[in-house]
Amino acid sequence: MPKYLLLKHYRGAPAAVNDVPMDQWAPDEITAHVKYMRDFAARLVETGEFVEERALAPEGTFVRYDGEGKPPVTDGPFAETKDLIAGFMVIDVDSYERALELAGELSAAPGAGGKPIHEWLELRPMWGEPLVITE
């Protein structure tokens, strides 16, 4: 079965219908949103379509090898995923059509005022097999 990555964005995607930043939501609105996400994932566990999901912490660092003896860490003046990507979910489904269906459903998670966000999610197919360390 093909695997797909669903990316939730802070910004960079087109604006959601209910485009109120999460830091402006009431605590019960955040709780309802998280519950929706967990319930969605639990249903996919039952159907065998769930692989993994994570919310991402706001901090992060770009790392690059700059040569022998030079410090490898750099944060440059460019858009960084820590500013753009809020979280992800990996699904394992029978078809692209099913991935679209699930992404549409996830887009309806509640936000401010308890209304669906109708956020844009990025759907990306995953290639190949994961690297496995056997040590």
Backbone as JSON Lines, residues from 0, in Angstrom:
{"i":0,"aa":"M","n":[0.85,-1.18,0.0],"ca":[0.0,0.0,0.0],"c":[0.89,1.24,0.0]}
{"i":1,"aa":"P","n":[0.51,2.27,-0.76],"ca":[1.34,3.49,-0.76],"c":[1.18,4.27,0.53]}
{"i":2,"aa":"K","n":[2.29,4.87,0.93],"ca":[2.28,5.73,2.11],"c":[2.27,7.19,1.66]}
{"i":3,"aa":"Y","n":[1.58,8.01,2.44],"ca":[1.49,9.43,2.16],"c":[1.8,10.22,3.42]}
{"i":4,"aa":"L","n":[2.4,11.38,3.21],"ca":[2.69,12.31,4.29],"c":[1.68,13.45,4.19]}
{"i":5,"aa":"L","n":[0.97,13.7,5.28],"ca":[0.07,14.84,5.37],"c":[0.76,15.89,6.23]}
{"i":6,"aa":"L","n":[1.01,17.06,5.66],"ca":[1.7,18.12,6.39],"c":[0.73,19.21,6.79]}
{"i":7,"aa":"K","n":[0.77,19.58,8.07],"ca":[-0.01,20.7,8.59],"c":[0.93,21.9,8.66]}
{"i":8,"aa":"H","n":[0.51,23.0,8.08],"ca":[1.37,24.18,7.99],"c":[0.97,25.28,8.97]}
{"i":9,"aa":"Y","n":[1.96,25.98,9.49],"ca":[1.7,27.22,10.24],"c":[1.35,28.32,9.24]}
{"i":10,"aa":"R","n":[2.17,28.42,8.21],"ca":[1.95,29.4,7.14],"c":[2.67,28.89,5.91]}
{"i":11,"aa":"G","n":[2.41,29.52,4.8],"ca":[3.01,29.09,3.55],"c":[1.99,28.43,2.65]}
{"i":12,"aa":"A","n":[0.94,27.91,3.23],"ca":[-0.16,27.35,2.45],"c":[-1.22,28.44,2.28]}
{"i":13,"aa":"P","n":[-2.16,28.25,1.35],"ca":[-3.26,29.23,1.26],"c":[-3.99,29.32,2.61]}
{"i":14,"aa":"A","n":[-4.56,30.46,2.88],"ca":[-5.26,30.68,4.15],"c":[-6.43,29.73,4.31]}
{"i":15,"aa":"A","n":[-6.62,29.26,5.53],"ca":[-7.76,28.4,5.85],"c":[-9.03,29.25,5.9]}
{"i":16,"aa":"V","n":[-10.17,28.6,5.81],"ca":[-11.44,29.32,5.92],"c":[-11.56,29.93,7.32]}
{"i":17,"aa":"N","n":[-11.3,29.14,8.35],"ca":[-11.34,29.59,9.75],"c":[-9.89,29.87,10.15]}
{"i":18,"aa":"D","n":[-9.36,30.99,9.68],"ca":[-7.93,31.29,9.76],"c":[-7.57,32.1,11.0]}
{"i":19,"aa":"V","n":[-7.81,31.52,12.17],"ca":[-7.45,32.16,13.43],"c":[-6.26,31.37,13.98]}
{"i":20,"aa":"P","n":[-5.12,32.01,14.21],"ca":[-3.95,31.29,14.73],"c":[-4.27,30.58,16.06]}
{"i":21,"aa":"M","n":[-3.7,29.4,16.24],"ca":[-3.98,28.58,17.41],"c":[-3.65,29.31,18.72]}
{"i":22,"aa":"D","n":[-2.67,30.2,18.7],"ca":[-2.33,30.89,19.94],"c":[-3.42,31.89,20.36]}
{"i":23,"aa":"Q","n":[-4.43,32.05,19.52],"ca":[-5.57,32.9,19.85],"c":[-6.83,32.1,20.19]}
{"i":24,"aa":"W","n":[-6.72,30.78,20.22],"ca":[-7.86,29.92,20.54],"c":[-8.02,29.83,22.06]}
{"i":25,"aa":"A","n":[-9.23,29.59,22.48],"ca":[-9.51,29.32,23.9],"c":[-9.0,27.91,24.22]}
{"i":26,"aa":"P","n":[-8.69,27.65,25.49],"ca":[-8.21,26.31,25.86],"c":[-9.15,25.18,25.44]}
{"i":27,"aa":"D","n":[-10.46,25.38,25.55],"ca":[-11.4,24.32,25.15],"c":[-11.39,24.09,23.65]}
{"i":28,"aa":"E","n":[-11.07,25.12,22.87],"ca":[-10.97,24.97,21.41],"c":[-9.73,24.14,21.05]}
{"i":29,"aa":"I","n":[-8.64,24.36,21.76],"ca":[-7.42,23.56,21.54],"c":[-7.7,22.11,21.92]}
{"i":30,"aa":"T","n":[-8.35,21.9,23.05],"ca":[-8.69,20.55,23.5],"c":[-9.55,19.84,22.47]}
{"i":31,"aa":"A","n":[-10.54,20.53,21.91],"ca":[-11.42,19.92,20.9],"c":[-10.63,19.57,19.64]}
{"i":32,"aa":"H","n":[-9.71,20.44,19.25],"ca":[-8.89,20.19,18.07],"c":[-8.01,18.95,18.27]}
{"i":33,"aa":"V","n":[-7.34,18.88,19.41],"ca":[-6.47,17.74,19.7],"c":[-7.29,16.45,19.77]}
{"i":34,"aa":"K","n":[-8.47,16.52,20.36],"ca":[-9.34,15.34,20.44],"c":[-9.74,14.87,19.04]}
{"i":35,"aa":"Y","n":[-10.07,15.79,18.17],"ca":[-10.43,15.44,16.79],"c":[-9.26,14.72,16.13]}
{"i":36,"aa":"M","n":[-8.06,15.26,16.29],"ca":[-6.87,14.66,15.68],"c":[-6.64,13.25,16.23]}
{"i":37,"aa":"R","n":[-6.76,13.1,17.55],"ca":[-6.55,11.78,18.17],"c":[-7.62,10.78,17.73]}
{"i":38,"aa":"D","n":[-8.87,11.22,17.69],"ca":[-9.96,10.35,17.24],"c":[-9.77,9.93,15.78]}
{"i":39,"aa":"F","n":[-9.34,10.86,14.95],"ca":[-9.07,10.58,13.54],"c":[-7.97,9.51,13.44]}
{"i":40,"aa":"A","n":[-6.88,9.7,14.17],"ca":[-5.77,8.73,14.16],"c":[-6.23,7.38,14.68]}
{"i":41,"aa":"A","n":[-7.05,7.36,15.73],"ca":[-7.53,6.09,16.3],"c":[-8.36,5.31,15.28]}
{"i":42,"aa":"R","n":[-9.19,6.01,14.52],"ca":[-9.97,5.33,13.48],"c":[-9.06,4.72,12.41]}
{"i":43,"aa":"L","n":[-7.98,5.44,12.08],"ca":[-7.05,4.92,11.08],"c":[-6.24,3.75,11.62]}
{"i":44,"aa":"V","n":[-5.99,3.72,12.92],"ca":[-5.34,2.56,13.53],"c":[-6.24,1.34,13.33]}
{"i":45,"aa":"E","n":[-7.54,1.52,13.57],"ca":[-8.5,0.41,13.43],"c":[-8.56,-0.11,12.0]}
{"i":46,"aa":"T","n":[-8.43,0.77,11.0],"ca":[-8.49,0.33,9.6],"c":[-7.14,-0.1,9.06]}
{"i":47,"aa":"G","n":[-6.07,0.05,9.87],"ca":[-4.74,-0.32,9.42],"c":[-4.09,0.72,8.53]}
{"i":48,"aa":"E","n":[-4.63,1.94,8.49],"ca":[-4.11,2.98,7.61],"c":[-3.19,3.98,8.31]}
{"i":49,"aa":"F","n":[-3.09,3.87,9.63],"ca":[-2.27,4.81,10.4],"c":[-0.84,4.3,10.5]}
{"i":50,"aa":"V","n":[0.12,5.19,10.31],"ca":[1.53,4.86,10.5],"c":[2.1,5.66,11.66]}
{"i":51,"aa":"E","n":[1.99,6.98,11.6],"ca":[2.57,7.83,12.63],"c":[2.03,9.24,12.49]}
{"i":52,"aa":"E","n":[2.04,9.99,13.59],"ca":[1.72,11.41,13.56],"c":[2.47,12.1,14.67]}
{"i":53,"aa":"R","n":[2.79,13.36,14.45],"ca":[3.49,14.15,15.45],"c":[3.17,15.63,15.25]}
{"i":54,"aa":"A","n":[3.01,16.32,16.34],"ca":[3.07,17.78,16.31],"c":[4.54,18.12,16.47]}
{"i":55,"aa":"L","n":[4.98,19.16,15.84],"ca":[6.39,19.53,15.9],"c":[6.6,20.72,16.83]}
{"i":56,"aa":"A","n":[7.69,20.68,17.57],"ca":[8.05,21.79,18.45],"c":[8.44,22.99,17.59]}
{"i":57,"aa":"P","n":[8.25,24.2,18.11],"ca":[8.55,25.38,17.3],"c":[10.04,25.62,17.06]}
{"i":58,"aa":"E","n":[10.91,25.05,17.9],"ca":[12.33,25.28,17.68],"c":[12.91,24.23,16.74]}
{"i":59,"aa":"G","n":[13.98,24.61,16.07],"ca":[14.67,23.72,15.14],"c":[15.88,24.45,14.58]}
{"i":60,"aa":"T","n":[16.79,23.73,14.0],"ca":[18.02,24.32,13.48],"c":[18.39,23.66,12.16]}
{"i":61,"aa":"F","n":[18.79,24.47,11.19],"ca":[19.36,23.94,9.97],"c":[20.79,23.52,10.28]}
{"i":62,"aa":"V","n":[21.21,22.38,9.77],"ca":[22.56,21.88,10.01],"c":[23.19,21.57,8.67]}
{"i":63,"aa":"R","n":[24.46,21.98,8.53],"ca":[25.19,21.72,7.3],"c":[26.66,21.51,7.61]}
{"i":64,"aa":"Y","n":[27.27,20.57,6.94],"ca":[28.71,20.34,7.07],"c":[29.43,21.46,6.34]}
{"i":65,"aa":"D","n":[30.29,22.19,7.04],"ca":[31.02,23.3,6.44],"c":[32.5,23.01,6.24]}
{"i":66,"aa":"G","n":[32.91,21.78,6.46],"ca":[34.32,21.44,6.27],"c":[34.96,21.03,7.59]}
{"i":67,"aa":"E","n":[36.07,20.37,7.46],"ca":[36.79,19.86,8.63],"c":[37.14,20.96,9.61]}
{"i":68,"aa":"G","n":[36.8,20.75,10.88],"ca":[37.15,21.69,11.93],"c":[36.24,22.91,12.04]}
{"i":69,"aa":"K","n":[35.23,23.0,11.21],"ca":[34.3,24.14,11.27],"c":[33.01,23.71,11.95]}
{"i":70,"aa":"P","n":[32.37,24.61,12.66],"ca":[31.11,24.24,13.33],"c":[30.03,23.9,12.3]}
{"i":71,"aa":"P","n":[29.29,22.81,12.53],"ca":[28.32,22.36,11.52],"c":[26.96,23.03,11.58]}
{"i":72,"aa":"V","n":[26.66,23.83,12.58],"ca":[25.31,24.37,12.74],"c":[25.2,25.75,12.13]}
{"i":73,"aa":"T","n":[24.15,25.97,11.36],"ca":[23.89,27.28,10.8],"c":[22.4,27.53,10.73]}
{"i":74,"aa":"D","n":[21.99,28.71,11.05],"ca":[20.61,29.15,10.86],"c":[20.7,30.37,9.96]}
{"i":75,"aa":"G","n":[20.13,30.28,8.8],"ca":[20.28,31.37,7.84],"c":[19.04,32.24,7.71]}
{"i":76,"aa":"P","n":[19.12,33.24,6.9],"ca":[17.98,34.13,6.67],"c":[17.06,33.57,5.58]}
{"i":77,"aa":"F","n":[16.43,32.44,5.86],"ca":[15.55,31.82,4.88],"c":[14.38,31.17,5.61]}
{"i":78,"aa":"A","n":[13.34,30.89,4.86],"ca":[12.18,30.22,5.45],"c":[12.61,28.86,5.97]}
{"i":79,"aa":"E","n":[12.22,28.54,7.18],"ca":[12.61,27.29,7.8],"c":[11.37,26.48,8.14]}
{"i":80,"aa":"T","n":[11.49,25.17,8.1],"ca":[10.33,24.34,8.4],"c":[9.8,24.59,9.79]}
{"i":81,"aa":"K","n":[10.66,25.0,10.75],"ca":[10.16,25.27,12.1],"c":[9.18,26.43,12.08]}
{"i":82,"aa":"D","n":[9.26,27.29,11.07],"ca":[8.34,28.41,10.91],"c":[7.13,28.04,10.05]}
{"i":83,"aa":"L","n":[7.22,26.93,9.34],"ca":[6.19,26.6,8.36],"c":[5.36,25.38,8.71]}
{"i":84,"aa":"I","n":[5.99,24.34,9.24],"ca":[5.29,23.07,9.42],"c":[4.95,22.85,10.89]}
{"i":85,"aa":"A","n":[3.65,22.66,11.16],"ca":[3.17,22.47,12.52],"c":[3.2,21.02,12.95]}
{"i":86,"aa":"G","n":[3.02,20.12,12.01],"ca":[2.99,18.7,12.34],"c":[2.76,17.87,11.1]}
{"i":87,"aa":"F","n":[2.73,16.55,11.31],"ca":[2.55,15.66,10.18],"c":[1.83,14.39,10.61]}
{"i":88,"aa":"M","n":[1.3,13.69,9.62],"ca":[0.73,12.37,9.82],"c":[1.15,11.54,8.62]}
{"i":89,"aa":"V","n":[1.55,10.31,8.87],"ca":[1.86,9.36,7.8],"c":[0.74,8.34,7.76]}
{"i":90,"aa":"I","n":[0.18,8.15,6.56],"ca":[-0.89,7.17,6.38],"c":[-0.45,6.14,5.35]}
{"i":91,"aa":"D","n":[-1.03,4.97,5.42],"ca":[-0.71,3.86,4.53],"c":[-2.03,3.38,3.97]}
{"i":92,"aa":"V","n":[-2.34,3.77,2.74],"ca":[-3.67,3.56,2.17],"c":[-3.61,2.79,0.85]}
{"i":93,"aa":"D","n":[-4.77,2.37,0.39],"ca":[-4.84,1.59,-0.85],"c":[-4.67,2.42,-2.11]}
{"i":94,"aa":"S","n":[-4.98,3.72,-2.04],"ca":[-4.97,4.52,-3.27],"c":[-4.78,6.01,-2.96]}
{"i":95,"aa":"Y","n":[-4.44,6.74,-4.0],"ca":[-4.33,8.18,-3.92],"c":[-5.69,8.78,-3.57]}
{"i":96,"aa":"E","n":[-6.74,8.22,-4.13],"ca":[-8.09,8.72,-3.86],"c":[-8.43,8.62,-2.37]}
{"i":97,"aa":"R","n":[-8.02,7.51,-1.72],"ca":[-8.26,7.35,-0.29],"c":[-7.44,8.37,0.49]}
{"i":98,"aa":"A","n":[-6.21,8.62,0.06],"ca":[-5.38,9.63,0.72],"c":[-6.04,11.0,0.62]}
{"i":99,"aa":"L","n":[-6.6,11.34,-0.53],"ca":[-7.3,12.61,-0.7],"c":[-8.52,12.69,0.23]}
{"i":100,"aa":"E","n":[-9.26,11.6,0.31],"ca":[-10.44,11.55,1.17],"c":[-10.06,11.82,2.63]}
{"i":101,"aa":"L","n":[-9.0,11.16,3.1],"ca":[-8.58,11.34,4.48],"c":[-8.03,12.74,4.73]}
{"i":102,"aa":"A","n":[-7.27,13.27,3.79],"ca":[-6.74,14.63,3.94],"c":[-7.89,15.63,4.03]}
{"i":103,"aa":"G","n":[-8.92,15.44,3.22],"ca":[-10.08,16.33,3.29],"c":[-10.77,16.26,4.63]}
{"i":104,"aa":"E","n":[-10.87,15.06,5.17],"ca":[-11.51,14.89,6.48],"c":[-10.66,15.54,7.58]}
{"i":105,"aa":"L","n":[-9.35,15.37,7.51],"ca":[-8.46,15.96,8.51],"c":[-8.5,17.49,8.44]}
{"i":106,"aa":"S","n":[-8.71,18.04,7.27],"ca":[-8.81,19.48,7.08],"c":[-9.98,20.1,7.85]}
{"i":107,"aa":"A","n":[-10.94,19.27,8.2],"ca":[-12.14,19.76,8.89],"c":[-11.99,19.78,10.41]}
{"i":108,"aa":"A","n":[-10.8,19.56,10.93],"ca":[-10.6,19.62,12.39],"c":[-11.11,20.95,12.91]}
{"i":109,"aa":"P","n":[-11.72,20.94,14.1],"ca":[-12.26,22.19,14.63],"c":[-11.15,23.16,15.06]}
{"i":110,"aa":"G","n":[-11.48,24.43,14.97],"ca":[-10.56,25.48,15.4],"c":[-11.29,26.5,16.24]}
{"i":111,"aa":"A","n":[-11.01,27.77,16.0],"ca":[-11.63,28.85,16.76],"c":[-13.15,28.79,16.65]}
{"i":112,"aa":"G","n":[-13.81,28.99,17.76],"ca":[-15.26,28.96,17.79],"c":[-15.85,27.58,17.6]}
{"i":113,"aa":"G","n":[-14.98,26.54,17.61],"ca":[-15.45,25.17,17.41],"c":[-15.81,24.87,15.97]}
{"i":114,"aa":"K","n":[-15.56,25.8,15.07],"ca":[-15.89,25.62,13.65],"c":[-14.73,24.93,12.93]}
{"i":115,"aa":"P","n":[-15.04,24.13,11.9],"ca":[-13.96,23.48,11.15],"c":[-12.97,24.51,10.6]}
{"i":116,"aa":"I","n":[-11.71,24.14,10.62],"ca":[-10.68,25.05,10.11],"c":[-10.74,25.14,8.58]}
{"i":117,"aa":"H","n":[-10.99,24.02,7.93],"ca":[-10.9,23.95,6.46],"c":[-9.51,24.39,6.02]}
{"i":118,"aa":"E","n":[-8.49,23.89,6.75],"ca":[-7.12,24.26,6.41],"c":[-6.63,23.46,5.22]}
{"i":119,"aa":"W","n":[-5.68,24.03,4.53],"ca":[-5.02,23.33,3.44],"c":[-3.96,22.42,4.04]}
{"i":120,"aa":"L","n":[-3.97,21.16,3.65],"ca":[-2.94,20.2,4.06],"c":[-2.14,19.83,2.82]}
{"i":121,"aa":"E","n":[-0.87,19.62,3.0],"ca":[-0.03,19.18,1.9],"c":[0.02,17.66,1.92]}
{"i":122,"aa":"L","n":[-0.33,17.04,0.81],"ca":[-0.34,15.58,0.67],"c":[0.83,15.19,-0.21]}
{"i":123,"aa":"R","n":[1.75,14.41,0.33],"ca":[2.96,14.03,-0.41],"c":[3.13,12.52,-0.37]}
{"i":124,"aa":"P","n":[3.26,11.87,-1.54],"ca":[3.56,10.44,-1.53],"c":[4.98,10.21,-1.03]}
{"i":125,"aa":"M","n":[5.17,9.09,-0.35],"ca":[6.49,8.73,0.15],"c":[7.08,7.68,-0.79]}
{"i":126,"aa":"W","n":[8.35,7.82,-1.07],"ca":[9.03,6.9,-1.97],"c":[9.87,5.91,-1.19]}
{"i":127,"aa":"G","n":[9.99,4.72,-1.72],"ca":[10.94,3.74,-1.21],"c":[10.64,3.23,0.18]}
{"i":128,"aa":"E","n":[11.58,2.46,0.67],"ca":[11.47,1.86,1.99],"c":[12.26,2.67,3.0]}
{"i":129,"aa":"P","n":[11.83,2.7,4.25],"ca":[12.6,3.44,5.26],"c":[13.93,2.76,5.53]}
{"i":130,"aa":"L","n":[14.9,3.56,5.9],"ca":[16.19,3.01,6.32],"c":[16.0,2.37,7.68]}
{"i":131,"aa":"V","n":[16.57,1.22,7.88],"ca":[16.42,0.5,9.15],"c":[17.8,0.24,9.72]}
{"i":132,"aa":"I","n":[17.99,0.62,10.98],"ca":[19.25,0.33,11.67],"c":[19.04,-0.95,12.46]}
{"i":133,"aa":"T","n":[19.92,-1.93,12.25],"ca":[19.72,-3.24,12.88],"c":[20.69,-3.5,14.01]}
{"i":134,"aa":"E","n":[21.42,-2.52,14.49],"ca":[22.39,-2.72,15.57],"c":[21.7,-2.91,16.9]}
